[in-house]
Short mmCIF file of C-alpha atoms and ligand atoms in Angstrom, two decimals:
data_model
loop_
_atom_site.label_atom_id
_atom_site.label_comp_id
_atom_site.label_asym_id
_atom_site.label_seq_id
_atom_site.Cartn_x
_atom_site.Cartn_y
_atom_site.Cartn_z
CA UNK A 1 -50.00 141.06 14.48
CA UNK A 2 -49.41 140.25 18.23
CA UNK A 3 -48.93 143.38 20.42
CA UNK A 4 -45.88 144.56 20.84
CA UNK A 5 -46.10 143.86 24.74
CA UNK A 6 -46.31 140.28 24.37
CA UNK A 7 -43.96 137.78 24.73
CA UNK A 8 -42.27 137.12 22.06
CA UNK A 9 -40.78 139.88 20.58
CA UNK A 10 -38.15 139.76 18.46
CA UNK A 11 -36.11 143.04 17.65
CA UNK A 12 -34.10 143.07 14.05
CA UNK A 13 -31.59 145.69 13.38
CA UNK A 14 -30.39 146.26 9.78
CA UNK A 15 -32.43 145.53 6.32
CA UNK A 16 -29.66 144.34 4.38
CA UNK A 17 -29.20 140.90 3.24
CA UNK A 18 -28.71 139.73 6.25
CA UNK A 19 -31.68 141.16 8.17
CA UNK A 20 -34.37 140.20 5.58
CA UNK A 21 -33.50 136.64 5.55
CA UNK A 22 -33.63 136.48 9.26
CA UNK A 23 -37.15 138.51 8.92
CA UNK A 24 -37.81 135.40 6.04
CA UNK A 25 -37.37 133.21 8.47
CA UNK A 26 -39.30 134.51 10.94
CA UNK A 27 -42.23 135.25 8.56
CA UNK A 28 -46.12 134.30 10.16
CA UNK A 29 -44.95 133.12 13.42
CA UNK A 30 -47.00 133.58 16.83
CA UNK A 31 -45.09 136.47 17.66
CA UNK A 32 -44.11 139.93 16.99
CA UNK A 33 -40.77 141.18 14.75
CA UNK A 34 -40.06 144.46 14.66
CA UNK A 35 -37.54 145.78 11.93
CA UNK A 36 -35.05 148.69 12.39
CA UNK A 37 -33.44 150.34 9.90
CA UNK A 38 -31.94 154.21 9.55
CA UNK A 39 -33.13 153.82 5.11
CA UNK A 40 -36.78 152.99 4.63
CA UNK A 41 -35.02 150.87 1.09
CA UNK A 42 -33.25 147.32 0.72
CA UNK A 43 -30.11 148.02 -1.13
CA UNK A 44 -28.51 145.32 -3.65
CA UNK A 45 -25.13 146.49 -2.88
CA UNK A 46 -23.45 144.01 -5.47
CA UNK A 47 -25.02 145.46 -8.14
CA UNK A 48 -23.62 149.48 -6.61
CA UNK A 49 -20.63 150.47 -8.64
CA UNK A 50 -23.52 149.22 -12.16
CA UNK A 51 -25.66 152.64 -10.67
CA UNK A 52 -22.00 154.61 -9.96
CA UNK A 53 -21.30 154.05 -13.85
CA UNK A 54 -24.56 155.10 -15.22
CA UNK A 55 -25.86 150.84 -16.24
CA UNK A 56 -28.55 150.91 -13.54
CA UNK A 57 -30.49 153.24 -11.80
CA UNK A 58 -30.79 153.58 -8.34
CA UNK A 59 -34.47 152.87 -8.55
CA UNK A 60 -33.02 149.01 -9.84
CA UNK A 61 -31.18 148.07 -6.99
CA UNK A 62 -32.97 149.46 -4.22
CA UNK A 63 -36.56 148.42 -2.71
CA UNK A 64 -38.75 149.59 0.12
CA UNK A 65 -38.41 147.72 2.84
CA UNK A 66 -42.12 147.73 3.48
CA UNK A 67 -43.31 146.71 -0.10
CA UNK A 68 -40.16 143.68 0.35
CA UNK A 69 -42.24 143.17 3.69
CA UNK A 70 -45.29 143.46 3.15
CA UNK A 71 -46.86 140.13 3.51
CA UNK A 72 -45.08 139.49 7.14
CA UNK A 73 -48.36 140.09 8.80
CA UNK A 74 -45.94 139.76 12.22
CA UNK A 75 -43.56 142.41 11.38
CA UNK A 76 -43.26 145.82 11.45
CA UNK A 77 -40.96 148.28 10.31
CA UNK A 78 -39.50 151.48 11.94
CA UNK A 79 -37.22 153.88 10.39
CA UNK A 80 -35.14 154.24 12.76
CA UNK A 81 -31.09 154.48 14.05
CA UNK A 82 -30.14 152.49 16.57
CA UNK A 83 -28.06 153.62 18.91
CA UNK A 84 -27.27 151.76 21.85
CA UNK A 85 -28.72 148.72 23.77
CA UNK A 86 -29.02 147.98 27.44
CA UNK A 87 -29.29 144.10 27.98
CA UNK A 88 -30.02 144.10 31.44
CA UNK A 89 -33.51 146.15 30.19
CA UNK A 90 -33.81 144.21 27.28
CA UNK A 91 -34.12 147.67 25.39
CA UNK A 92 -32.68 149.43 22.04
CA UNK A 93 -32.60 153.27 22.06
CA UNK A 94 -33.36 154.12 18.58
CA UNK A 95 -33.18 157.75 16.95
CA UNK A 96 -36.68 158.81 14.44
CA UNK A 97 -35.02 160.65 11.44
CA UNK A 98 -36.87 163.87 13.48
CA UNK A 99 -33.81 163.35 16.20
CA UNK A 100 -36.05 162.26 18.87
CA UNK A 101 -34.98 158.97 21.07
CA UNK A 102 -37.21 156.16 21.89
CA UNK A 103 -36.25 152.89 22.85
CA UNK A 104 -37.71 149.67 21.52
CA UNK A 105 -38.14 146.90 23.85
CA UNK A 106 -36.80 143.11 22.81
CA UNK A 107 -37.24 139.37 24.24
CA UNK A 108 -34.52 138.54 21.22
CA UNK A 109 -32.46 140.88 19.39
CA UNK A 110 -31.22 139.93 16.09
CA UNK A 111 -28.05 142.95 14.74
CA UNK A 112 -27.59 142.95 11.08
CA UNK A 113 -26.17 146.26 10.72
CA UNK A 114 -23.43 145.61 7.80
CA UNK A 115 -19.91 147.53 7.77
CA UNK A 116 -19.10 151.07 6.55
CA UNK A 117 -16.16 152.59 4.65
CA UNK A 118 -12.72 152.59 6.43
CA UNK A 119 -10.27 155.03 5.16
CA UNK A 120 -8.30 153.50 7.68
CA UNK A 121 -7.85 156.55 10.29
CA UNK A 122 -7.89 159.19 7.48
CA UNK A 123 -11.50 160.29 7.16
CA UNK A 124 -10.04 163.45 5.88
CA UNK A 125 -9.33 161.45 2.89
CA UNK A 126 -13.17 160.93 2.36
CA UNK A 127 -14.04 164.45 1.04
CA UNK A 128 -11.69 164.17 -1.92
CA UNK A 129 -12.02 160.51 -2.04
CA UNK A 130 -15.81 159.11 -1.95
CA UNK A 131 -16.19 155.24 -1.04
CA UNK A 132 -18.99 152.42 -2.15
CA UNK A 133 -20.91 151.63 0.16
CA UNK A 134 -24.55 153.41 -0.22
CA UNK A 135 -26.65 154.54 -2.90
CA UNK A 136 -25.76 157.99 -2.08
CA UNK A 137 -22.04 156.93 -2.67
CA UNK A 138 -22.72 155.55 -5.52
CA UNK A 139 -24.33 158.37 -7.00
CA UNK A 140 -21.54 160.68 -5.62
CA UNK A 141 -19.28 158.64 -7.85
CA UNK A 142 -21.58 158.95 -10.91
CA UNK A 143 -21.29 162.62 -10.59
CA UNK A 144 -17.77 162.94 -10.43
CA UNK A 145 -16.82 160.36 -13.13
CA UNK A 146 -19.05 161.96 -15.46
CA UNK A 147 -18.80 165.16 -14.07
CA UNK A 148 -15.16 164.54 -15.03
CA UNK A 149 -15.44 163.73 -18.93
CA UNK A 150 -17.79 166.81 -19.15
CA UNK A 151 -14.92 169.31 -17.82
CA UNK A 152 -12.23 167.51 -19.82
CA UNK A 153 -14.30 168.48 -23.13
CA UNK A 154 -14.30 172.32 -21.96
CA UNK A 155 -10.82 172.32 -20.90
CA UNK A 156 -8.33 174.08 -22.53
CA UNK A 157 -4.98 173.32 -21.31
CA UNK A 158 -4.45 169.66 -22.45
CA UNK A 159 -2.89 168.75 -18.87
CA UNK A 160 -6.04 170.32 -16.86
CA UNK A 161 -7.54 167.75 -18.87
CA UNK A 162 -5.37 164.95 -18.71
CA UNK A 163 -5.92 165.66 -14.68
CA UNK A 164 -9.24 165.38 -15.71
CA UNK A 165 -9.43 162.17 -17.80
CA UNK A 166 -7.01 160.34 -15.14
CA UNK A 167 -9.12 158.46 -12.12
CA UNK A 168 -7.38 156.56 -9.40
CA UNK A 169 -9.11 154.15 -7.47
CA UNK A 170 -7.71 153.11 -4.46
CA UNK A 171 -8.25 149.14 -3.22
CA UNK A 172 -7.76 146.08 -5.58
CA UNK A 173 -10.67 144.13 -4.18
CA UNK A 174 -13.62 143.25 -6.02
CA UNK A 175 -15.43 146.69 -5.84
CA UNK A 176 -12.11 148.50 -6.83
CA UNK A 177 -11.34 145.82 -9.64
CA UNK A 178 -14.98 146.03 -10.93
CA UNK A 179 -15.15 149.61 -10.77
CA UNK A 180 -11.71 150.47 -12.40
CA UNK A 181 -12.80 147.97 -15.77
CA UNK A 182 -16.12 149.51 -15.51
CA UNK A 183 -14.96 153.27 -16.05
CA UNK A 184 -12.37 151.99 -19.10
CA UNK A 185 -15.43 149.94 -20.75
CA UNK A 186 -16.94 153.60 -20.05
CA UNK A 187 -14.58 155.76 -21.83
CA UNK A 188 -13.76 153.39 -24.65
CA UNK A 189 -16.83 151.88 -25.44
CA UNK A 190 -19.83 153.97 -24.06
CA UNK A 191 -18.87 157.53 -24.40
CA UNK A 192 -16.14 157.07 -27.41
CA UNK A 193 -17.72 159.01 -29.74
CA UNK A 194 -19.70 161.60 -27.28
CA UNK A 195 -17.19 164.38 -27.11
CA UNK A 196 -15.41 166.37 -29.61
CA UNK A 197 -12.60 168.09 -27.71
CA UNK A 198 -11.42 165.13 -24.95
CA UNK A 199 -11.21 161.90 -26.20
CA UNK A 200 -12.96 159.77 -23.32
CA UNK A 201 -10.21 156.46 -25.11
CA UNK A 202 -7.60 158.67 -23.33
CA UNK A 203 -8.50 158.07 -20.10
CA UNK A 204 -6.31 156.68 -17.91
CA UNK A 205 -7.53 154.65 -14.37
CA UNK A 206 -5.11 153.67 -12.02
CA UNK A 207 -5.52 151.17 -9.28
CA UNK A 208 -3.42 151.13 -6.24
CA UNK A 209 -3.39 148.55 -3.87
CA UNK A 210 -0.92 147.48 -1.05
CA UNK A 211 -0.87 143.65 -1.91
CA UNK A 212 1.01 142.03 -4.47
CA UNK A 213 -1.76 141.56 -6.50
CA UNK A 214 -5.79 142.74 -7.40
CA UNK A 215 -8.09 140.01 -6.32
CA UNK A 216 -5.25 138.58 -4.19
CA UNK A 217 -7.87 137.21 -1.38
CA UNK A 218 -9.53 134.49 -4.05
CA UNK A 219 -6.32 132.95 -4.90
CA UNK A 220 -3.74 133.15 -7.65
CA UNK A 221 -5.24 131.85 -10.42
CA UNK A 222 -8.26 134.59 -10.20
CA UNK A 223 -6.12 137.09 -9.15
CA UNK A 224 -3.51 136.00 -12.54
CA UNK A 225 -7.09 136.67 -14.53
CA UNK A 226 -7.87 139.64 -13.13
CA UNK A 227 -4.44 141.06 -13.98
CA UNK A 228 -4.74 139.93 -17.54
CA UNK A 229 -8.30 141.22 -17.97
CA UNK A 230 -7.86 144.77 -16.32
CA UNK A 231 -4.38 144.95 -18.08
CA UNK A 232 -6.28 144.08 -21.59
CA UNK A 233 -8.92 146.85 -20.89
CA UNK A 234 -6.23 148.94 -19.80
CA UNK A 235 -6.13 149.77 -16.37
CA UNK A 236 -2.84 150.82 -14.96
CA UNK A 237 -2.10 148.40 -11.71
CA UNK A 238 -0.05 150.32 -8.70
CA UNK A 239 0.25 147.05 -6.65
CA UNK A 240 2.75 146.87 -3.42
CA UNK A 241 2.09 151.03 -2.96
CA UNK A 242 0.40 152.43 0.25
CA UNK A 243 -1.75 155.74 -0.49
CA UNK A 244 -0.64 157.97 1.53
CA UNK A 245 -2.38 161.44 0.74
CA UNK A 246 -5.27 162.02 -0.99
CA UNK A 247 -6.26 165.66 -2.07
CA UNK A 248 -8.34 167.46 -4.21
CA UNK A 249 -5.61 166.95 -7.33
CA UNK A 250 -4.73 163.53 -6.54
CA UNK A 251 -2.83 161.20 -4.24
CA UNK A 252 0.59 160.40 -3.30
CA UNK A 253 1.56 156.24 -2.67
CA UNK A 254 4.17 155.11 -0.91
CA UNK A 255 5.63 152.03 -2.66
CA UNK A 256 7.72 149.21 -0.25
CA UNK A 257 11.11 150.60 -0.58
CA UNK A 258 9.36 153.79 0.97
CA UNK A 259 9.16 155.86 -2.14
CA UNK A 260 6.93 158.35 -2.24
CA UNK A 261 5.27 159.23 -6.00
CA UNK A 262 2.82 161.56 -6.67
CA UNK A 263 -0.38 161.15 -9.22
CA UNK A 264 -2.31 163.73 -10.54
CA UNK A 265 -6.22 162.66 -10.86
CA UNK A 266 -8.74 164.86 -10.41
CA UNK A 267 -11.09 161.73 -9.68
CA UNK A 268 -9.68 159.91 -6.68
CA UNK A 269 -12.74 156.65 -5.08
CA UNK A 270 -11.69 154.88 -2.30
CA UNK A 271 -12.57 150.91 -1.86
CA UNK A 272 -10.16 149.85 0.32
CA UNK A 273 -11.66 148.96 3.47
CA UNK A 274 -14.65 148.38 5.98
CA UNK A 275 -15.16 148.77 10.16
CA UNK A 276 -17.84 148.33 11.76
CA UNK A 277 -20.46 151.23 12.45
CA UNK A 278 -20.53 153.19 16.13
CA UNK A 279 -23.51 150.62 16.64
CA UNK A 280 -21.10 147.50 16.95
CA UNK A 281 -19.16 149.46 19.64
CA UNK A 282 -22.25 150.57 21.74
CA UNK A 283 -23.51 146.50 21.67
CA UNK A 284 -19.63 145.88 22.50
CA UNK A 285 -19.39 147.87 25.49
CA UNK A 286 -22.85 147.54 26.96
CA UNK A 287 -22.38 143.61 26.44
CA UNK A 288 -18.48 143.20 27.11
CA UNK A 289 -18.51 141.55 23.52
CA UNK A 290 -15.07 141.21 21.73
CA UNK A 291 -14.56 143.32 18.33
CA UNK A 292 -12.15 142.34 15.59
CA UNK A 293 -10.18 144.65 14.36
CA UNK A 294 -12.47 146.02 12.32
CA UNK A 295 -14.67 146.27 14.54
CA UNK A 296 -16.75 143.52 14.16
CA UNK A 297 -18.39 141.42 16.72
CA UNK A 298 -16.97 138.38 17.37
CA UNK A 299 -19.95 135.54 18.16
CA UNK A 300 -20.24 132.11 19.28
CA UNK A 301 -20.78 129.38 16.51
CA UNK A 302 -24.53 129.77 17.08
CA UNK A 303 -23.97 133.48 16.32
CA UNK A 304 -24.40 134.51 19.87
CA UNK A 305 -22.86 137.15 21.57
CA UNK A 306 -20.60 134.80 24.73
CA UNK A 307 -23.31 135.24 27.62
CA UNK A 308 -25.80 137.29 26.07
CA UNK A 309 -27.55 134.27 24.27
CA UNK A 310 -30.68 136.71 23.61
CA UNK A 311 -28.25 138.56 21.12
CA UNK A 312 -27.20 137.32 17.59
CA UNK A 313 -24.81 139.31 15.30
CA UNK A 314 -24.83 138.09 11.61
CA UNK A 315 -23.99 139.32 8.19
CA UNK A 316 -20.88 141.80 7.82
CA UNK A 317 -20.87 142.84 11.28
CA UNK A 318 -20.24 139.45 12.76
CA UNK A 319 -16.84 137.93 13.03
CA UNK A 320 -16.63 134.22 12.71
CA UNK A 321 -13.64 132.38 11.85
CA UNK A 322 -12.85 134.74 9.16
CA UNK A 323 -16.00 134.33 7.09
CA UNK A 324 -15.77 136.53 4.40
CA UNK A 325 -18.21 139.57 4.09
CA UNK A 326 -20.66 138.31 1.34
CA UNK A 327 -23.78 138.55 0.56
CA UNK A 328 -24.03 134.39 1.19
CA UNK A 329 -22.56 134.50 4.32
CA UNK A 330 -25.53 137.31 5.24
CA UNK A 331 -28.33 135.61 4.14
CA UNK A 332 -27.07 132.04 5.93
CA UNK A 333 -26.30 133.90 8.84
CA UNK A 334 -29.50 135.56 8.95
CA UNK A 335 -31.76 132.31 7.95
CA UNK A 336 -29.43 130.69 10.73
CA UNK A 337 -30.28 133.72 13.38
CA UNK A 338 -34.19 133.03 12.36
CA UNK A 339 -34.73 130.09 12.64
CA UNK A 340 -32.51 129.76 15.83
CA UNK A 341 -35.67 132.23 17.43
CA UNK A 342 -38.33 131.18 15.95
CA UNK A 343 -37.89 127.42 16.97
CA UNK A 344 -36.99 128.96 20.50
CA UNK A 345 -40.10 130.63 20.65
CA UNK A 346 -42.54 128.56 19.16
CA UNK A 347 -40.26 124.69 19.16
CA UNK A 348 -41.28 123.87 15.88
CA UNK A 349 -39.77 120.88 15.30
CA UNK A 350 -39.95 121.54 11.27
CA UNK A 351 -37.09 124.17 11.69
CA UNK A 352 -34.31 121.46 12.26
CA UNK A 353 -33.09 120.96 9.25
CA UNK A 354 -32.60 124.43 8.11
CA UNK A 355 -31.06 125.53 10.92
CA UNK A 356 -28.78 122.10 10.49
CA UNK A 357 -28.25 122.77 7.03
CA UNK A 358 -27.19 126.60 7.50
CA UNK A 359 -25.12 125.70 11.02
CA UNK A 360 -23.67 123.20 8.42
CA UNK A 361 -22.32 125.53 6.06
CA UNK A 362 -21.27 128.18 8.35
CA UNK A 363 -19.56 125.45 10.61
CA UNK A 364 -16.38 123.91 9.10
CA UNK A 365 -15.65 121.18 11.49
CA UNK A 366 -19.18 119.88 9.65
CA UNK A 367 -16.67 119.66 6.49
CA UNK A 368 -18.94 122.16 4.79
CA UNK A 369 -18.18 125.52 5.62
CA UNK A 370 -14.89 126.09 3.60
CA UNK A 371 -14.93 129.97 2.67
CA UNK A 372 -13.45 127.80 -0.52
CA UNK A 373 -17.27 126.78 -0.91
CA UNK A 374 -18.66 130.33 -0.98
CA UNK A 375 -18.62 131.28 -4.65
CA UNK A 376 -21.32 127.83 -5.05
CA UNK A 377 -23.57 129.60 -2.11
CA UNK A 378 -23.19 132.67 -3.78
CA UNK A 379 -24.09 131.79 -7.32
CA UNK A 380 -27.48 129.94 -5.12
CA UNK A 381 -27.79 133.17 -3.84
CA UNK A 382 -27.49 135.08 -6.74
CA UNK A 383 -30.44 132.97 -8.13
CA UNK A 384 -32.74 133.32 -5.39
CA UNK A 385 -32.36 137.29 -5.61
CA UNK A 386 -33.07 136.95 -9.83
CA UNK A 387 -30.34 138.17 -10.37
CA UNK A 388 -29.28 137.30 -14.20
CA UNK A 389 -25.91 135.26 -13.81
CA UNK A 390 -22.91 133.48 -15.51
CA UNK A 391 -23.10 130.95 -13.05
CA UNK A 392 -19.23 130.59 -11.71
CA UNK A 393 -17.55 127.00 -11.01
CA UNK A 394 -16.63 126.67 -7.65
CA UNK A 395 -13.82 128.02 -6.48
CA UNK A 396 -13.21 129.38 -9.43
CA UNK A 397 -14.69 132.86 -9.88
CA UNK A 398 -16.33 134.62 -7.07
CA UNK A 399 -19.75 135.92 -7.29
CA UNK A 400 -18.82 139.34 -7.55
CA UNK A 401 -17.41 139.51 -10.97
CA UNK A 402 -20.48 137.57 -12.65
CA UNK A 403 -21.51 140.67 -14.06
CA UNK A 404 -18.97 142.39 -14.72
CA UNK A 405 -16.78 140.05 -16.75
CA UNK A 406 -19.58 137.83 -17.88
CA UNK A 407 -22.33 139.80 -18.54
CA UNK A 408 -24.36 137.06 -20.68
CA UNK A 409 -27.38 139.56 -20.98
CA UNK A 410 -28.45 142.93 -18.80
CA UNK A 411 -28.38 143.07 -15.55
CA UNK A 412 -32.28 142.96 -13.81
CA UNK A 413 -32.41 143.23 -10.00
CA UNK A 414 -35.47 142.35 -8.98
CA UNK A 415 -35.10 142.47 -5.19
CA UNK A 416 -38.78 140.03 -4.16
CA UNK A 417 -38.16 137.46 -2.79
CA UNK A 418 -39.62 134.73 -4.36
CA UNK A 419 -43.01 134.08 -2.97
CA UNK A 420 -43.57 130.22 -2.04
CA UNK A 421 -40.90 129.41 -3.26
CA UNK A 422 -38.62 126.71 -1.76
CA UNK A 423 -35.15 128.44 -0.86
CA UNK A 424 -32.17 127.51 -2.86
CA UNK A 425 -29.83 124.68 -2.55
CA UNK A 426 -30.35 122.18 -0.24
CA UNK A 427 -31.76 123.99 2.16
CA UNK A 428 -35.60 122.72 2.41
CA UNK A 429 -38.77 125.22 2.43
CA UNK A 430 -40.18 125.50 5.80
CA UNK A 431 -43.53 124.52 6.60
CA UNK A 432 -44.74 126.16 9.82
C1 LIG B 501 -19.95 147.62 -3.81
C2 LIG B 501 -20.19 146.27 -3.19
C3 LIG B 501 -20.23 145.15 -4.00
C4 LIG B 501 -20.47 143.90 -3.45
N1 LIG B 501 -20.51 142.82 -4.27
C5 LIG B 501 -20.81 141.60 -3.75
C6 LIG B 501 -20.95 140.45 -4.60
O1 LIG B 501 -20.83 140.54 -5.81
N2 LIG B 501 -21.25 139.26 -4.03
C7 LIG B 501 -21.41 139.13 -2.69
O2 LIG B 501 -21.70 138.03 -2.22
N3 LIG B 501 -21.28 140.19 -1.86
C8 LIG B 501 -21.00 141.42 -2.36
N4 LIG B 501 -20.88 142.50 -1.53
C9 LIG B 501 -21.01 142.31 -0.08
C10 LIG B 501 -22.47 142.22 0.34
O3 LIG B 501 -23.23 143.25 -0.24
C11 LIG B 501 -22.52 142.30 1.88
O4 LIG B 501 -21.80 141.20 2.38
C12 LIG B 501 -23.93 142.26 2.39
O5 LIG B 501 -24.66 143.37 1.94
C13 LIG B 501 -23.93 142.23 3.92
O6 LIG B 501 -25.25 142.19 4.38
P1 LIG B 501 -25.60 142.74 5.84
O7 LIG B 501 -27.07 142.51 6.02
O8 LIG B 501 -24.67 142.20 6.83
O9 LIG B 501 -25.30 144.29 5.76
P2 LIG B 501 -25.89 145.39 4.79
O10 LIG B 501 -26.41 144.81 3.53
O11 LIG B 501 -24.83 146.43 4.70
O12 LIG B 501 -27.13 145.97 5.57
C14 LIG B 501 -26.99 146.70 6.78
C15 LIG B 501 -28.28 147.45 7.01
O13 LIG B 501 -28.23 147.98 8.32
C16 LIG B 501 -28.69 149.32 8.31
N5 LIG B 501 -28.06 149.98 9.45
C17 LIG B 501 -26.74 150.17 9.67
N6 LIG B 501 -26.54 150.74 10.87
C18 LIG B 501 -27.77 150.90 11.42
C19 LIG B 501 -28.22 151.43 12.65
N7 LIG B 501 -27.37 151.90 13.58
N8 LIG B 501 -29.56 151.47 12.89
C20 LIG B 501 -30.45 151.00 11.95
N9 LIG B 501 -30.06 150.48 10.78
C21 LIG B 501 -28.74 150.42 10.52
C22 LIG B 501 -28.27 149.85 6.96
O14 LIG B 501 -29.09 150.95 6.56
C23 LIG B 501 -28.48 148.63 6.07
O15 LIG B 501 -29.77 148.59 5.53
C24 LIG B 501 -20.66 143.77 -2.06
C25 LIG B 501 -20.64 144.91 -1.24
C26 LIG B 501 -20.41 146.15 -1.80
C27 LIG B 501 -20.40 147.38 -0.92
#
């Protein structure tokens, strides 16, 4: 591996999708990467709320980052947080998991450092109310939905167990949507005949969301299915309400007329929204970059930061003409960020057409990039992760119900990358 002092240095931050597709791309070149990340493991978030109801463990969608990495002879990984950046040095201050600060020096800097939970300036809310974005969340919400059940059977007073036996979830997105289905398939399928006082078929889930409709975001049609499905599994849909309170019994939501009801659950998960972590506001102020309001770094078509073309934002951090926050729209971004460095860096020539093919998609004055066209890179991407799939039609069903609604047989997510193999879609292997 070239030293570190070199020329040539290239600086990823973030080992999501994102960040190991730009590390893909940069895989073997004459130069050295250097991988951040504050978790030693690659997590397959789409496959999170499976391990928060019990169908995977976390051991299935997570991998090291070093075994993922381990024939990149050019890279290294540090577990690391990073902190803040001065452009002018060309530095990022990172924090070991010890607490100590060191800074790691970069000729390119490539920030794929993903979104976090928003509870929307009630963080309070978070104690009672745990979101899904992390293995450890996940696993938070295993405990308390089967936590729950357990205390339901040893309850005595029917309506401490009702309070028991009643989750609200909170966001009708695809996380919230999958999740609420999941936990009825749970207590009428999986745990039916488990208990002898509670009877799991009793539960109730609610889902409250401030739009009209779950799924609203991919259209009516899905979002008409979606209603039909979680109404036939029977999940109770609070649509048009605004949670307003969240506590350790429940939550109160605040429907449009501005009437305030009050629901007792003694299971309360939040999936309502993302910002972007304290990372995207350090890069913001140290490079005068804009942030959405979410937080989220608004870049240049070529996924530059305006003036700072050393600095490339991609994946859910990034904010580009409202792409959606998907796993595709990582992985293209981060092939796109790559390949964009490596051919500056070395000008191979044989780099073109991926980075034409990717700038195509992302870019929708090239006719390609419709978010409409998504669900097709998704399904592609779906693939290239193995990850067993009902393959959606376009713009039809989104990648994240595949396995939830369709589950043709059980879920395997093997995270390796496939070795020599050319990438999906039309997107052409690279040949250094
Ligand atoms: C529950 C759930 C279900 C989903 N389902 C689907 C789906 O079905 N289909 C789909 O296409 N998309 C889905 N998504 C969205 C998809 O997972 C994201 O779009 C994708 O993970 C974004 O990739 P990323 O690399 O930008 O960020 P992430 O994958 O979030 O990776 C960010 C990485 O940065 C690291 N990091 C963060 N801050 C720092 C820091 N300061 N220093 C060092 N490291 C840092 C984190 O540890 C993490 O490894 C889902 C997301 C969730 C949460």
């Amino acid at each position: 591996m070239p030293e570190q002092s070199q020329p040539g240095r290239v600086v990823i931050i973030g080992g999501g999708f994102g960040g190991l597709f730009a590390a893909r791309a940069l895989r073997g070149g004459p130069f050295a990467v250097t991988l951040v990340d504050r978790s030693p493991q690659h997590v397959f978030q789409p496959l999170l709320y499976q391990c928060a109801t019990g169908i995977l463990s976390e051991g299935q969608i997570t991998a090291p980052l070093r075994r993922l990495l381990r024939t990149h002879r050019n890279l290294r990984c540090v577990a690391a947080e990073a902190v803040d950046v001065d452009p002018a040095a060309r530095t990022v201050t990172c924090i070991r998991p010890g607490g100590e600060r060191f800074a790691v020096p970069y000729d390119h800097l490539i920030v794929a450092a993903g979104v976090r939970q928003s509870y929307f300036g009630h963080d309070e809310f978070a104690q009672w109310a745990p979101g899904m974005k992390s293995v450890s969340d996940a696993l938070t919400v295993r405990r308390r939905v089967f936590g729950a059940f357990e205390i339901a059977e040893t309850a005595s007073d029917p309506e401490e167990r009702r309070k028991w036996l009643t989750f609200a979830l909170v966001g009708g997105g695809p996380t919230g949507v999958e999740l609420a289905g999941q936990i009825r398939e749970l207590a009428t399928k999986t745990l039916r005949d488990e208990y002898r006082q509670a009877n799991p078929e009793d539960a109730r889930v609610l889902l409250f969301d401030g739009g009209k409709a779950p799924l609203a975001m991919f259209g009516e049609e899905l979002s008409g299915k979606a209603v039909r499905e979680l109404r036939n599994l029977g999940v109770e849909l609070h649509m048009g309400t605004i949670v307003t309170n969240v506590d350790a019994d429940g939550l109160t939501a605040r429907d449009h007329d501005g009437n305030e009801t009050r629901y007792e659950a003694k299971t309360v998960l939040w999936t309502a929204g993302v910002e972007a972590p304290p990372f995207a506001a350090a890069l913001a102020r140290a490079t005068g970059a804009e942030q959405d309001r979410a937080g989220r770094i608004v870049v240049r078509d070529d996924l530059s930061i305006p003036g700072h073309p050393e600095i490339s934002v991609i994946g859910d951090m990034m904010s580009l003409r409202k792409l959606p926050g998907v796993a595709e729209v990582a992985m293209q971004s981060g092939l796109y960020a790559g390949f964009k460095v490596r051919r500056e860096l070395t000008g191979e020539q044989s780099t073109r057409p991926v980075a034409r093919a990717v700038g195509a998609t992302l870019d929708p004055a090239g006719g390609a990039t419709a978010p409409e066209r998504l669900p097709r890179l998704g399904r592609l991407a779906l693939r290239a992760h193995h990850v067993p799939d009902r393959l959606p039609e376009p713009g039809r069903r989104p990648p994240h119900l595949v396995g939830r609604f369709h589950p043709r047989r059980p879920p395997r997510a093997r995270l390796h990358h496939p070795r020599g193999r050319a990438l999906p879609g039309r997107i052409p292997a690279v040949r250094g």
